[in-house]
CSV table of C-alpha atoms in Angstrom, one decimal:
chain,number,residue,atom,x,y,z
D,1,MET,CA,6.6,13.8,9.9
D,2,GLU,CA,10.9,13.8,8.4
D,3,PRO,CA,10.4,13.5,4.2
D,4,ALA,CA,11.4,8.9,4.4
D,5,ARG,CA,15.8,9.7,4.1
D,6,GLY,CA,16.3,9.0,0.1
D,7,GLU,CA,14.3,11.8,-0.6
D,8,PRO,CA,16.5,14.7,-2.1
D,9,ARG,CA,16.3,18.3,-0.3
D,10,GLU,CA,14.7,21.3,-1.0
D,11,SER,CA,16.1,24.6,-2.0
D,12,GLY,CA,15.0,28.1,-1.6
D,13,GLY,CA,11.6,29.0,-2.2
D,14,ASP,CA,9.8,25.6,-1.9
D,15,GLU,CA,12.1,24.2,1.2
D,16,ALA,CA,10.1,27.6,2.8
D,17,LEU,CA,6.5,26.5,1.3
D,18,LEU,CA,7.7,22.3,2.7
D,19,GLY,CA,8.3,24.3,6.0
D,20,GLU,CA,5.3,25.8,5.8
D,21,LEU,CA,2.9,23.0,5.4
D,22,GLU,CA,4.7,21.0,8.3
D,23,ALA,CA,4.1,23.6,10.2
D,24,LEU,CA,1.3,23.6,10.1
D,25,VAL,CA,0.1,19.4,10.4
D,26,GLN,CA,2.9,19.1,13.4
D,27,ASP,CA,0.0,21.9,14.9
D,28,VAL,CA,-2.3,18.7,14.5
D,29,VAL,CA,-0.4,16.5,15.2
D,30,ARG,CA,0.4,18.0,19.1
D,31,ALA,CA,-2.8,18.3,19.5
D,32,SER,CA,-3.5,14.8,19.0
D,33,SER,CA,-3.1,12.3,21.6
D,34,TRP,CA,-1.6,9.0,21.4
D,35,TRP,CA,-5.4,7.2,20.2
D,36,GLU,CA,-5.1,9.7,17.1
D,37,ARG,CA,-2.2,9.1,16.3
D,38,HIS,CA,-1.3,5.1,17.2
D,39,GLY,CA,-4.5,3.6,18.9
D,40,VAL,CA,-7.7,3.8,16.1
D,41,ASP,CA,-5.4,1.2,13.1
D,42,CYS,CA,-3.8,-0.5,16.0
D,43,ALA,CA,-7.4,-1.0,17.4
D,44,ILE,CA,-7.8,-2.1,13.4
D,45,LEU,CA,-6.0,-4.5,13.2
D,46,ALA,CA,-6.4,-5.9,16.4
D,47,LEU,CA,-9.8,-6.6,15.2
D,48,SER,CA,-8.9,-7.4,12.0
D,49,LEU,CA,-6.1,-9.8,14.2
D,50,LEU,CA,-9.7,-11.3,16.7
D,51,ALA,CA,-12.2,-11.9,13.9
D,52,LEU,CA,-10.3,-14.4,12.3
D,53,PRO,CA,-11.2,-17.4,14.7
D,54,ALA,CA,-14.7,-16.3,13.5
D,55,GLY,CA,-13.6,-17.2,9.8
D,56,PHE,CA,-12.3,-20.1,10.5
D,57,LEU,CA,-15.4,-21.5,12.0
D,58,CYS,CA,-17.9,-20.2,9.6
D,59,LEU,CA,-16.0,-22.4,7.3
D,60,ARG,CA,-16.7,-25.6,8.9
D,61,SER,CA,-20.9,-25.2,8.0
D,62,GLU,CA,-22.4,-26.7,5.8
D,63,ASN,CA,-24.9,-23.2,5.0
D,64,LEU,CA,-23.1,-21.6,1.9
D,65,LEU,CA,-24.3,-17.8,3.0
D,66,VAL,CA,-22.5,-19.5,6.1
D,67,LEU,CA,-19.5,-20.6,4.0
D,68,ALA,CA,-19.8,-17.1,2.4
D,69,LEU,CA,-19.3,-15.1,5.7
D,70,GLY,CA,-16.1,-16.5,5.8
D,71,ILE,CA,-14.8,-16.4,3.4
D,72,THR,CA,-16.0,-12.9,3.2
D,73,ILE,CA,-14.0,-12.5,7.0
D,74,LEU,CA,-10.8,-14.2,6.3
D,75,GLY,CA,-10.2,-11.9,2.9
D,76,VAL,CA,-10.8,-9.0,4.7
D,77,CYS,CA,-8.9,-10.0,7.9
D,78,HIS,CA,-6.1,-10.3,5.1
D,79,TYR,CA,-6.3,-7.8,3.4
D,80,THR,CA,-6.3,-5.5,6.3
D,81,LEU,CA,-2.8,-7.6,7.8
D,82,THR,CA,-1.7,-7.8,4.1
D,83,VAL,CA,-1.8,-4.4,3.0
D,84,LYS,CA,-2.6,-2.1,5.3
D,85,GLY,CA,-1.1,-3.4,8.7
D,86,SER,CA,1.8,-4.0,5.9
D,87,HIS,CA,1.9,-0.1,5.2
D,88,LEU,CA,1.8,1.0,8.6
D,89,ALA,CA,4.6,-1.2,9.8
D,90,THR,CA,7.6,0.3,7.3
D,91,HIS,CA,7.0,3.3,6.8
D,92,GLY,CA,7.3,2.7,11.5
D,93,ALA,CA,4.0,4.3,11.7
D,94,LEU,CA,2.2,2.3,14.0
D,95,THR,CA,4.5,2.7,17.3
D,96,GLU,CA,7.0,5.7,18.0
D,97,SER,CA,9.4,2.4,19.2
D,98,LYS,CA,12.2,1.9,16.4
D,99,ARG,CA,12.5,-1.5,18.4
D,100,TRP,CA,8.3,-2.9,18.1
D,101,SER,CA,9.1,-0.8,14.6
D,102,LYS,CA,11.1,-3.8,13.3
D,103,ILE,CA,9.3,-5.9,15.2
D,104,TRP,CA,6.0,-5.4,13.1
D,105,ALA,CA,7.5,-5.2,10.3
D,106,LEU,CA,8.1,-8.9,10.4
D,107,PHE,CA,5.2,-10.3,11.7
D,108,PHE,CA,2.6,-8.0,8.3
D,109,VAL,CA,4.4,-8.4,5.6
D,110,GLU,CA,7.0,-10.8,6.9
D,111,VAL,CA,4.3,-13.3,8.5
D,112,CYS,CA,1.3,-12.6,6.8
D,113,THR,CA,2.1,-11.1,3.4
D,114,ALA,CA,5.2,-14.4,2.3
D,115,PHE,CA,7.3,-11.0,1.5
D,116,PRO,CA,10.7,-10.5,3.0
D,117,ALA,CA,11.2,-6.7,5.2
D,118,GLU,CA,14.2,-4.9,3.8
D,119,TYR,CA,12.9,-5.4,0.5
D,120,ALA,CA,9.7,-4.6,1.0
D,121,LYS,CA,11.3,-0.7,2.4
D,122,TYR,CA,13.4,-0.5,-0.1
D,123,GLY,CA,11.5,-0.6,-2.4
D,124,HIS,CA,8.6,0.7,-1.2
D,125,VAL,CA,9.7,3.4,0.9
D,126,LYS,CA,13.1,4.6,-0.1
D,127,MET,CA,12.9,4.3,-3.5
D,128,HIS,CA,9.2,4.9,-4.4
D,129,HIS,CA,8.8,7.5,-1.9
D,130,GLY,CA,11.6,8.9,-1.8
D,131,TYR,CA,11.4,8.9,-6.0
D,132,THR,CA,7.8,9.3,-6.6
D,133,ASN,CA,6.9,9.0,-10.1
D,134,VAL,CA,10.8,9.0,-10.9
D,135,LEU,CA,11.5,6.8,-14.1
D,136,GLY,CA,12.9,4.1,-13.4
D,137,MET,CA,13.1,5.0,-9.8
D,138,GLY,CA,10.1,4.5,-8.3
D,139,ASP,CA,7.1,5.2,-11.5
D,140,SER,CA,5.3,2.3,-10.3
D,141,SER,CA,7.0,0.2,-13.5
D,142,THR,CA,6.9,-3.0,-11.2
D,143,TRP,CA,2.5,-3.1,-11.9
D,144,ARG,CA,3.4,-2.5,-16.0
D,145,LEU,CA,2.5,-5.6,-17.6
D,146,PRO,CA,2.6,-5.5,-21.6
D,147,CYS,CA,2.6,-8.6,-22.4
D,148,LEU,CA,-1.3,-8.9,-21.5
D,149,ASN,CA,-4.5,-7.3,-23.0
D,150,ARG,CA,-6.2,-4.6,-21.0
D,151,TYR,CA,-8.9,-7.5,-19.7
D,152,VAL,CA,-6.7,-9.9,-18.6
D,153,TYR,CA,-4.0,-7.7,-17.0
D,154,MET,CA,-8.1,-6.1,-15.0
D,155,PHE,CA,-9.7,-8.5,-15.0
D,156,LEU,CA,-7.7,-11.5,-14.5
D,157,ALA,CA,-4.7,-11.2,-13.5
D,158,PRO,CA,-5.3,-10.0,-9.3
D,159,LEU,CA,-6.6,-13.5,-9.4
D,160,LEU,CA,-2.5,-14.2,-9.1
D,161,ILE,CA,-1.3,-12.3,-6.8
D,162,PRO,CA,-1.2,-14.1,-3.3
D,163,ILE,CA,1.0,-17.0,-6.0
D,164,ILE,CA,3.0,-15.0,-7.9
D,165,THR,CA,4.4,-13.3,-4.0
D,166,PRO,CA,6.1,-15.6,-2.0
D,167,LEU,CA,7.6,-16.9,-6.2
D,168,VAL,CA,9.3,-13.6,-6.5
D,169,THR,CA,9.5,-13.8,-2.6
D,170,MET,CA,11.7,-16.6,-3.2
D,171,GLU,CA,13.6,-14.7,-6.0
D,172,ARG,CA,14.4,-12.4,-4.3
D,173,LEU,CA,16.1,-14.6,-1.5
D,174,ARG,CA,19.1,-15.1,-3.5
D,175,HIS,CA,20.1,-11.9,-2.8
D,176,VAL,CA,20.4,-11.4,0.4
D,177,GLU,CA,23.3,-13.2,3.2
D,178,LEU,CA,22.3,-17.1,4.3
D,179,ARG,CA,21.2,-16.0,7.4
D,180,ALA,CA,18.6,-13.5,6.9
D,181,ALA,CA,17.2,-15.2,4.1
D,182,LEU,CA,16.8,-17.9,6.5
D,183,ARG,CA,14.8,-16.4,8.6
D,184,THR,CA,12.6,-14.8,6.6
D,185,LEU,CA,12.2,-18.3,4.7
D,186,GLY,CA,11.2,-19.7,8.4
D,187,LEU,CA,9.0,-16.5,8.8
D,188,ILE,CA,6.5,-17.1,6.1
D,189,LEU,CA,6.6,-20.7,6.1
D,190,LEU,CA,5.2,-19.8,9.4
D,191,GLY,CA,2.2,-17.7,8.5
D,192,LEU,CA,2.0,-20.2,5.2
D,193,TYR,CA,1.2,-23.3,7.3
D,194,SER,CA,-0.4,-21.7,9.8
D,195,HIS,CA,-2.7,-21.1,7.2
D,196,TYR,CA,-3.0,-24.3,6.1
D,197,TRP,CA,-3.7,-25.9,8.8
D,198,LEU,CA,-6.1,-23.5,10.6
D,199,LEU,CA,-8.1,-24.4,7.4
D,200,LEU,CA,-7.4,-28.5,8.3
D,201,ASN,CA,-8.0,-28.6,11.9
D,202,VAL,CA,-10.6,-25.7,12.6
D,203,SER,CA,-12.5,-25.2,9.6
D,204,GLY,CA,-12.6,-29.2,8.8
D,205,PHE,CA,-11.3,-28.8,5.0
D,206,LYS,CA,-11.0,-33.1,4.7
D,207,SER,CA,-8.1,-32.4,1.4
D,208,PRO,CA,-5.3,-30.7,1.2
D,209,GLY,CA,-6.3,-29.3,-2.6
D,210,SER,CA,-9.7,-27.8,-0.5
D,211,ALA,CA,-7.5,-26.5,2.1
D,212,LEU,CA,-5.3,-24.8,-0.6
D,213,ALA,CA,-8.4,-24.6,-3.3
D,214,CYS,CA,-10.2,-21.6,0.3
D,215,MET,CA,-5.8,-20.2,1.0
D,216,LEU,CA,-6.3,-18.9,-3.3
D,217,ILE,CA,-9.7,-17.3,-2.8
D,218,THR,CA,-9.3,-15.8,0.7
D,219,ARG,CA,-5.7,-14.3,-0.6
D,220,SER,CA,-7.8,-12.9,-3.6
D,221,LEU,CA,-10.4,-11.3,-2.2
D,222,LEU,CA,-10.0,-8.1,-2.6
D,223,ALA,CA,-7.0,-8.7,-5.1
D,224,HIS,CA,-8.9,-6.2,-7.8
D,225,PRO,CA,-9.0,-3.0,-5.7
D,226,TYR,CA,-5.7,-3.5,-4.5
D,227,LEU,CA,-4.3,-3.4,-8.7
D,228,HIS,CA,-6.3,-1.4,-9.6
D,229,VAL,CA,-5.5,0.8,-6.7
D,230,ASN,CA,-1.8,1.4,-6.8
D,231,ILE,CA,-1.6,2.2,-10.9
D,232,PHE,CA,-5.2,4.1,-9.8
D,233,GLN,CA,-3.1,7.2,-8.1
D,234,HIS,CA,0.5,7.4,-9.7
D,235,ILE,CA,0.5,5.7,-13.7
D,236,GLY,CA,-1.7,8.0,-15.6
D,237,LEU,CA,-0.1,11.4,-13.6
D,238,PRO,CA,2.6,13.0,-14.8
D,239,MET,CA,6.2,11.5,-15.2
D,240,PHE,CA,9.9,13.2,-14.4
D,241,SER,CA,13.6,12.3,-15.4
D,242,GLN,CA,15.6,11.4,-13.0
D,243,ASP,CA,18.0,14.8,-13.4
D,244,LYS,CA,15.2,17.5,-14.2
D,245,LYS,CA,12.7,16.0,-11.4
D,246,PRO,CA,10.7,18.5,-9.5
D,247,ARG,CA,11.6,19.9,-5.5
D,248,ARG,CA,9.6,17.0,-3.1
D,249,ILE,CA,6.0,19.1,-2.7
D,250,HIS,CA,5.8,19.6,-5.8
D,251,MET,CA,6.3,16.4,-7.0
D,252,MET,CA,3.8,15.2,-4.7
D,253,SER,CA,1.4,17.8,-5.3
D,254,LEU,CA,1.9,16.8,-8.9
D,255,GLY,CA,2.8,12.5,-9.1
D,256,VAL,CA,0.0,11.5,-6.4
D,257,LEU,CA,-3.7,11.0,-6.3
D,258,ASN,CA,-6.4,10.8,-4.0
D,259,LEU,CA,-9.4,8.7,-4.4
D,260,PRO,CA,-12.9,9.0,-2.6
D,261,ARG,CA,-13.3,6.8,0.9
D,262,LEU,CA,-15.0,3.8,0.2
D,263,PRO,CA,-16.1,1.9,3.3
D,264,VAL,CA,-14.3,-1.9,2.8
D,265,LEU,CA,-10.8,-0.4,1.2
D,266,ASP,CA,-10.9,2.1,3.9
D,267,TRP,CA,-11.6,-0.1,6.6
D,268,ALA,CA,-9.5,-3.2,4.0
D,269,PHE,CA,-6.3,-0.9,3.3
D,270,GLY,CA,-6.3,2.3,5.4
D,271,HIS,CA,-7.0,6.0,4.2
D,272,SER,CA,-3.3,7.0,3.4
D,273,ILE,CA,-3.7,4.4,0.2
D,274,ILE,CA,-7.4,5.5,-0.7
D,275,SER,CA,-8.0,8.9,0.1
D,276,CYS,CA,-5.1,10.5,2.0
D,277,HIS,CA,-2.4,9.8,-0.7
D,278,VAL,CA,-1.3,12.8,-1.4
D,279,GLU,CA,-1.1,13.7,2.5
D,280,HIS,CA,1.2,10.5,2.5
D,281,HIS,CA,3.4,10.9,0.0
D,282,LEU,CA,4.2,14.3,2.0
D,283,PHE,CA,4.5,13.1,5.4
D,284,PRO,CA,5.3,9.0,5.1
D,285,ARG,CA,5.6,8.5,8.7
D,286,LEU,CA,1.8,9.7,9.6
D,287,SER,CA,-0.5,6.7,10.0
D,288,ASP,CA,-4.0,6.0,9.1
D,289,ASN,CA,-6.2,8.0,11.4
D,290,MET,CA,-3.8,11.2,11.4
D,291,CYS,CA,-3.2,11.5,8.0
D,292,LEU,CA,-6.7,11.5,7.0
D,293,LYS,CA,-7.0,14.7,10.2
D,294,VAL,CA,-5.0,17.0,8.7
D,295,LYS,CA,-6.4,16.1,5.1
D,296,PRO,CA,-8.1,19.4,5.0
D,297,VAL,CA,-4.3,21.3,6.7
D,298,VAL,CA,-3.0,20.2,3.3
D,299,SER,CA,-6.2,20.7,1.2
D,300,GLN,CA,-6.1,24.1,1.3
D,301,PHE,CA,-2.8,24.6,2.1
D,302,LEU,CA,-2.6,23.5,-1.7
D,303,HIS,CA,-5.8,25.3,-3.3
D,304,GLU,CA,-4.1,28.2,-1.7
D,305,LYS,CA,-1.1,27.9,-2.6
D,306,GLN,CA,-2.7,27.4,-6.2
D,307,LEU,CA,-0.6,23.5,-6.2
D,308,PRO,CA,-2.5,20.8,-7.7
D,309,TYR,CA,-4.5,18.7,-5.4
D,310,ASN,CA,-4.7,15.1,-7.5
D,311,GLU,CA,-8.6,14.2,-6.5
D,312,ASP,CA,-10.5,11.3,-8.9
D,313,SER,CA,-12.7,8.7,-8.4
D,314,TYR,CA,-12.6,4.5,-9.0
D,315,LEU,CA,-15.0,4.1,-11.4
D,316,ALA,CA,-13.0,7.1,-13.4
D,317,ARG,CA,-9.3,6.4,-13.3
D,318,PHE,CA,-11.5,2.2,-14.0
D,319,TRP,CA,-13.2,3.4,-17.5
D,320,LEU,CA,-9.8,5.6,-18.0
D,321,PHE,CA,-7.2,2.7,-18.1
D,322,LEU,CA,-9.3,0.7,-19.9
D,323,SER,CA,-10.0,2.7,-22.5
D,324,ARG,CA,-5.9,4.5,-22.6
D,325,TYR,CA,-4.7,1.2,-21.2
D,326,GLU,CA,-2.4,1.1,-24.6
D,327,GLU,CA,-1.0,4.5,-24.2
D,328,LEU,CA,-0.3,4.0,-19.5
D,329,MET,CA,0.5,0.8,-18.8
D,330,VAL,CA,2.0,0.1,-22.0
D,331,GLN,CA,3.7,1.9,-24.5
D,332,ALA,CA,6.7,4.4,-22.1
D,333,PRO,CA,5.4,6.8,-20.2
D,334,PRO,CA,6.2,10.1,-21.7
D,335,ILE,CA,8.5,12.7,-19.9
D,336,THR,CA,6.9,16.3,-18.0
D,337,GLU,CA,9.0,18.9,-17.1
D,338,LEU,CA,7.6,22.3,-15.6
D,339,VAL,CA,10.1,24.9,-16.2
D,340,GLY,CA,11.6,26.9,-13.3
D,341,LEU,CA,10.6,23.9,-11.3
D,342,GLN,CA,13.8,21.4,-11.6
């Protein structure tokens, strides 16, 4: 329930306001069972792992429909493990145990996602959550590629995410100590080679090229919504300077947006990334299921206190970014100043 490490401390009325909301949310958490707090999300991740053999076996078929089913199963399971699993593990939301949290982070982030767990925690938990929409720190600027036009970025660039991720990882590993770099590299190679080996020996692919092509297809199946969601929920909302950022409750209510519930994305990405992103930023250690459970409490509280509670549809955000791409993704964002709140 505590704020993400590195976040500024509250003061005065804002601290009391956040404390009041935390008390309401804690009441809901205390009244919830282990199944609600952790079990539902662990079950979704377990089902995704158990569905993998069916996906690999479907790829043995010469029937196009069965083949498409296999690709869909593997693609959805891949994103469930790499996005939902990595996100929850990075926040320590899968278990109360610190030791198991670290183990799950290594499995989901490094083995499944091919990215260093420590960099994921630093970049996402400490910077993005600690300084949400603060320019130069947690402003989602890593998702900006001004060299690309709107159509290339929105439609073609997502397909390169499975290729870019390992390349970024190799660049990051140059800056860590040798022992940690070797561990991370070993776990990443284990994940990539396991996928490749299963395609050759279980799915029956005859050539390395066809197996690698299938890896690319399954790992980019939901790449478009993955990239879109990451820009839709922060970019285009108020941005703050480092020396004049608002208090935490105002920062999160102003700078975060919820999308409506979308069944496939809810399953593969998790509620905390899709429809409960505001709740997640306020209480980052809550699981996806608990974010969904406290959503009515948080939304009612923010509305009663006349604080923003941003919501918009996927299609509305998509057309907004497509029509205002230069302003949102190329030009430097304007700084929002809130008198009396910085």
